[in-house]
Tab-separated table of C-alpha atoms in Angstrom:
chain	number	residue	atom	x	y	z
A	1	UNK	CA	40.332	-43.750	93.846
A	2	UNK	CA	41.521	-47.013	92.369
A	3	UNK	CA	39.478	-46.232	89.268
A	4	UNK	CA	41.163	-42.865	88.983
A	5	UNK	CA	44.685	-44.381	89.535
A	6	UNK	CA	44.069	-46.778	86.768
A	7	UNK	CA	42.809	-44.357	84.344
A	8	UNK	CA	45.703	-41.824	85.144
A	9	UNK	CA	48.274	-44.671	84.741
A	10	UNK	CA	46.702	-45.901	81.252
A	11	UNK	CA	47.160	-42.680	79.683
A	12	UNK	CA	51.147	-42.686	80.069
A	13	UNK	CA	51.056	-46.425	78.986
A	14	UNK	CA	49.478	-45.397	75.754
A	15	UNK	CA	51.778	-42.581	75.064
A	16	UNK	CA	54.832	-44.776	75.784
A	17	UNK	CA	53.701	-47.419	73.324
A	18	UNK	CA	53.760	-44.974	70.455
A	19	UNK	CA	56.787	-44.729	68.335
A	20	UNK	CA	58.837	-41.545	69.122
A	21	UNK	CA	58.314	-38.772	66.776
A	22	UNK	CA	62.135	-38.142	66.506
A	23	UNK	CA	62.917	-41.662	64.903
A	24	UNK	CA	60.387	-40.821	62.045
A	25	UNK	CA	62.192	-37.336	61.653
A	26	UNK	CA	65.675	-39.021	61.740
A	27	UNK	CA	64.689	-41.373	58.796
A	28	UNK	CA	63.491	-38.233	56.804
A	29	UNK	CA	66.017	-35.865	57.494
A	30	UNK	CA	69.100	-37.853	56.159
A	31	UNK	CA	67.690	-38.190	52.764
A	32	UNK	CA	66.760	-34.550	52.692
A	33	UNK	CA	70.097	-33.349	53.748
A	34	UNK	CA	71.885	-35.653	50.930
A	35	UNK	CA	69.386	-34.379	48.372
A	36	UNK	CA	69.768	-30.757	49.301
A	37	UNK	CA	73.588	-31.127	49.088
A	38	UNK	CA	73.302	-32.682	45.639
A	39	UNK	CA	71.351	-29.730	44.364
A	40	UNK	CA	73.886	-27.200	45.956
A	41	UNK	CA	76.762	-29.023	44.274
A	42	UNK	CA	75.170	-28.891	40.842
A	43	UNK	CA	73.223	-25.780	41.029
A	44	UNK	CA	75.854	-23.972	38.891
A	45	UNK	CA	74.940	-26.084	35.934
A	46	UNK	CA	71.536	-24.671	35.712
A	47	UNK	CA	73.189	-21.370	34.314
A	48	UNK	CA	74.700	-23.566	31.534
A	49	UNK	CA	73.536	-24.031	28.019
A	50	UNK	CA	73.256	-27.058	25.624
A	51	UNK	CA	76.699	-28.510	25.044
A	52	UNK	CA	77.587	-27.877	21.410
A	53	UNK	CA	78.293	-31.390	20.828
A	54	UNK	CA	75.962	-34.407	21.332
A	55	UNK	CA	73.233	-31.975	22.737
A	56	UNK	CA	73.129	-30.058	19.458
A	57	UNK	CA	72.245	-33.192	17.504
A	58	UNK	CA	70.189	-34.749	20.094
A	59	UNK	CA	67.982	-32.053	20.887
A	60	UNK	CA	68.443	-28.527	19.388
A	61	UNK	CA	68.223	-29.964	15.721
A	62	UNK	CA	66.015	-32.881	16.581
A	63	UNK	CA	62.331	-32.059	16.067
A	64	UNK	CA	61.129	-35.783	16.549
A	65	UNK	CA	60.651	-35.888	20.306
A	66	UNK	CA	58.675	-32.532	20.405
A	67	UNK	CA	55.283	-33.571	21.270
A	68	UNK	CA	53.019	-36.390	22.495
A	69	UNK	CA	51.331	-37.296	19.212
A	70	UNK	CA	51.193	-40.748	17.610
A	71	UNK	CA	54.098	-39.935	15.287
A	72	UNK	CA	56.240	-38.698	18.163
A	73	UNK	CA	55.544	-41.547	20.656
A	74	UNK	CA	56.276	-44.040	17.800
A	75	UNK	CA	59.614	-42.378	17.144
A	76	UNK	CA	60.391	-42.485	20.902
A	77	UNK	CA	59.456	-46.013	21.293
A	78	UNK	CA	61.415	-47.268	18.124
A	79	UNK	CA	64.373	-45.065	17.627
A	80	UNK	CA	67.997	-45.828	18.511
A	81	UNK	CA	68.953	-42.101	17.193
A	82	UNK	CA	72.691	-41.562	18.111
A	83	UNK	CA	73.226	-44.984	19.522
A	84	UNK	CA	71.197	-46.159	22.658
A	85	UNK	CA	67.842	-47.438	22.898
A	86	UNK	CA	66.175	-45.135	25.596
A	87	UNK	CA	62.381	-44.501	25.128
A	88	UNK	CA	61.775	-43.253	28.515
A	89	UNK	CA	64.573	-40.878	28.340
A	90	UNK	CA	63.038	-39.386	25.154
A	91	UNK	CA	59.636	-39.144	26.992
A	92	UNK	CA	61.356	-37.081	29.692
A	93	UNK	CA	62.768	-34.878	27.041
A	94	UNK	CA	59.488	-34.380	25.523
A	95	UNK	CA	58.061	-33.200	28.978
A	96	UNK	CA	60.833	-30.789	29.327
A	97	UNK	CA	60.184	-29.286	25.762
A	98	UNK	CA	56.493	-29.267	26.626
A	99	UNK	CA	57.205	-26.799	29.721
A	100	UNK	CA	60.308	-25.119	28.723
A	101	UNK	CA	60.408	-25.182	25.029
A	102	UNK	CA	64.256	-25.370	24.155
A	103	UNK	CA	65.330	-23.364	27.302
A	104	UNK	CA	68.299	-25.264	28.515
A	105	UNK	CA	67.518	-24.215	32.063
A	106	UNK	CA	64.565	-26.789	32.138
A	107	UNK	CA	66.619	-29.730	30.998
A	108	UNK	CA	69.359	-29.127	33.434
A	109	UNK	CA	66.732	-28.637	36.082
A	110	UNK	CA	65.434	-31.857	35.536
A	111	UNK	CA	68.767	-33.450	35.634
A	112	UNK	CA	69.712	-31.908	38.896
A	113	UNK	CA	66.208	-32.961	40.427
A	114	UNK	CA	66.541	-36.348	39.205
A	115	UNK	CA	70.179	-36.939	40.618
A	116	UNK	CA	68.894	-35.302	43.722
A	117	UNK	CA	66.204	-37.890	44.309
A	118	UNK	CA	68.671	-40.589	43.354
A	119	UNK	CA	70.806	-39.318	46.101
A	120	UNK	CA	67.970	-39.589	48.578
A	121	UNK	CA	66.941	-43.081	47.502
A	122	UNK	CA	70.869	-43.966	47.835
A	123	UNK	CA	70.840	-42.730	51.584
A	124	UNK	CA	67.705	-44.665	52.280
A	125	UNK	CA	69.186	-47.862	50.729
A	126	UNK	CA	72.472	-47.485	52.696
A	127	UNK	CA	70.453	-46.993	56.063
A	128	UNK	CA	68.395	-50.346	55.277
A	129	UNK	CA	71.561	-52.148	54.523
A	130	UNK	CA	73.633	-50.785	57.416
A	131	UNK	CA	70.583	-51.903	59.875
A	132	UNK	CA	71.536	-55.500	58.856
A	133	UNK	CA	74.032	-57.475	61.384
A	134	UNK	CA	76.552	-58.140	58.680
A	135	UNK	CA	76.930	-54.316	58.100
A	136	UNK	CA	76.726	-52.542	61.300
A	137	UNK	CA	73.370	-53.625	62.761
A	138	UNK	CA	74.699	-53.513	66.391
A	139	UNK	CA	75.474	-49.745	66.131
A	140	UNK	CA	73.204	-47.184	67.399
A	141	UNK	CA	70.539	-45.672	65.220
A	142	UNK	CA	72.257	-42.437	64.846
A	143	UNK	CA	75.667	-44.036	63.917
A	144	UNK	CA	73.991	-46.130	61.178
A	145	UNK	CA	72.197	-42.830	60.067
A	146	UNK	CA	75.285	-40.911	59.891
A	147	UNK	CA	77.095	-43.632	58.151
A	148	UNK	CA	74.373	-43.672	55.550
A	149	UNK	CA	74.405	-39.876	55.084
A	150	UNK	CA	78.081	-39.727	54.629
A	151	UNK	CA	78.262	-42.770	51.993
A	152	UNK	CA	75.523	-41.271	50.238
A	153	UNK	CA	77.164	-37.643	50.352
A	154	UNK	CA	80.304	-39.029	49.212
A	155	UNK	CA	78.628	-40.546	46.200
A	156	UNK	CA	76.340	-37.482	45.394
A	157	UNK	CA	78.826	-34.774	45.172
A	158	UNK	CA	81.696	-36.449	43.902
A	159	UNK	CA	83.091	-35.183	40.636
A	160	UNK	CA	82.492	-38.417	38.655
A	161	UNK	CA	78.731	-37.361	38.854
A	162	UNK	CA	79.413	-34.110	36.856
A	163	UNK	CA	78.914	-35.695	33.251
A	164	UNK	CA	75.808	-37.426	34.074
A	165	UNK	CA	74.164	-34.537	35.900
A	166	UNK	CA	75.697	-31.401	34.056
A	167	UNK	CA	75.246	-32.877	30.412
A	168	UNK	CA	71.677	-32.953	29.104
A	169	UNK	CA	72.619	-35.728	26.823
A	170	UNK	CA	73.309	-37.876	29.752
A	171	UNK	CA	69.623	-37.825	31.128
A	172	UNK	CA	69.638	-41.619	30.821
A	173	UNK	CA	72.074	-41.812	33.543
A	174	UNK	CA	70.264	-39.905	36.172
A	175	UNK	CA	66.682	-41.119	35.032
A	176	UNK	CA	67.877	-44.913	34.947
A	177	UNK	CA	69.691	-44.402	38.284
A	178	UNK	CA	66.837	-43.054	40.262
A	179	UNK	CA	64.530	-45.942	39.052
A	180	UNK	CA	67.410	-48.476	39.762
A	181	UNK	CA	67.644	-47.278	43.178
A	182	UNK	CA	63.910	-47.190	43.679
A	183	UNK	CA	63.702	-50.786	42.501
A	184	UNK	CA	66.486	-51.892	44.965
A	185	UNK	CA	64.528	-50.090	47.846
A	186	UNK	CA	61.402	-52.008	46.891
A	187	UNK	CA	63.206	-55.362	46.554
A	188	UNK	CA	64.660	-54.739	50.266
A	189	UNK	CA	61.220	-53.963	51.367
A	190	UNK	CA	60.193	-57.359	49.828
A	191	UNK	CA	62.698	-59.487	51.600
A	192	UNK	CA	62.468	-57.885	54.816
A	193	UNK	CA	58.779	-58.806	55.325
A	194	UNK	CA	57.800	-62.041	57.028
A	195	UNK	CA	56.248	-64.919	55.519
A	196	UNK	CA	52.668	-63.927	56.244
A	197	UNK	CA	53.302	-60.495	54.851
A	198	UNK	CA	55.124	-61.728	51.620
A	199	UNK	CA	52.332	-63.828	49.950
A	200	UNK	CA	55.053	-65.099	47.353
A	201	UNK	CA	54.624	-63.234	43.984
A	202	UNK	CA	51.393	-61.338	44.937
A	203	UNK	CA	53.602	-59.112	47.146
A	204	UNK	CA	53.492	-55.612	46.138
A	205	UNK	CA	57.034	-54.737	46.853
A	206	UNK	CA	58.198	-57.532	44.616
A	207	UNK	CA	56.076	-56.527	41.730
A	208	UNK	CA	57.047	-52.657	42.281
A	209	UNK	CA	60.649	-53.829	42.155
A	210	UNK	CA	60.250	-55.655	38.988
A	211	UNK	CA	58.267	-52.845	37.280
A	212	UNK	CA	60.676	-50.088	38.294
A	213	UNK	CA	63.710	-52.232	36.872
A	214	UNK	CA	61.829	-52.547	33.683
A	215	UNK	CA	61.426	-48.809	33.798
A	216	UNK	CA	65.173	-48.333	34.392
A	217	UNK	CA	66.038	-50.545	31.494
A	218	UNK	CA	63.992	-48.182	29.210
A	219	UNK	CA	65.959	-45.312	30.449
A	220	UNK	CA	69.384	-46.845	29.786
A	221	UNK	CA	70.328	-50.462	29.149
A	222	UNK	CA	73.093	-50.428	31.915
A	223	UNK	CA	70.349	-51.237	34.455
A	224	UNK	CA	70.676	-54.844	33.135
A	225	UNK	CA	73.124	-55.421	36.117
A	226	UNK	CA	70.119	-55.088	38.519
A	227	UNK	CA	70.115	-59.058	39.162
A	228	UNK	CA	73.880	-59.456	39.785
A	229	UNK	CA	73.492	-56.474	42.365
A	230	UNK	CA	70.727	-58.380	44.172
A	231	UNK	CA	72.778	-61.331	44.224
A	232	UNK	CA	75.858	-59.275	45.528
A	233	UNK	CA	73.606	-57.754	48.179
A	234	UNK	CA	72.666	-61.244	49.333
A	235	UNK	CA	76.219	-62.264	49.504
A	236	UNK	CA	77.413	-59.150	51.552
A	237	UNK	CA	74.378	-60.026	54.023
A	238	UNK	CA	75.562	-63.352	54.192
A	239	UNK	CA	72.097	-64.974	53.624
A	240	UNK	CA	70.431	-66.848	50.634
A	241	UNK	CA	67.896	-64.261	49.486
A	242	UNK	CA	65.049	-65.069	47.119
A	243	UNK	CA	66.906	-64.490	44.014
A	244	UNK	CA	69.865	-66.667	45.048
A	245	UNK	CA	67.282	-69.271	46.029
A	246	UNK	CA	65.533	-69.045	42.633
A	247	UNK	CA	68.885	-69.147	40.781
A	248	UNK	CA	70.143	-72.300	42.621
A	249	UNK	CA	66.699	-73.974	41.958
A	250	UNK	CA	66.758	-73.157	38.007
């Protein structure tokens, strides 16, 4: 009888030790809601054509980005056509052209999907930050996730996003933005790990953050503000993070 009792008791103990399924769903549902709202807000841009301004000279009358041969890749990697250096943005245009030709629907679709991914990452970053004691860590998980969702939604559907999403020329904004926030999320993962897991510079999250930052620079140079953002995050959280410590030691 005692053996049966122990076996019958061990089952519930193991089950109770498992993380609840709803917590994983909660972490997933907020980014999905925010991304869906971003798609719905900017879906009308899918019916738009190219803007008869920069889009004409950047894409419609520009054959240099159409293809992945040596000549086209060299042009993408070296050109400052119409101003900015943006090789990764040119490469994304080349992918669009390979799939859609010069149908503006495909170019607009890429912009909308990139913006939706950025909005989802923004929600994840907000959730990570709001879990810190300095930014509401004492609140319930529901309250933190609701705050992250509202913050990300306010950013994702704000009219200020219209130019970046609905204008094909501004692909550099949405592409750099998604890489920038992915880099920030990796950085937060890096600084959250304990000493045994971090393994100094060999930490995968650290190098992922650096690589994504470099990629965001290749989409738009405005991503150069990344180090300052990391310092600001450390200041807001009230602790000397890895970057501040390195800057003080330099």
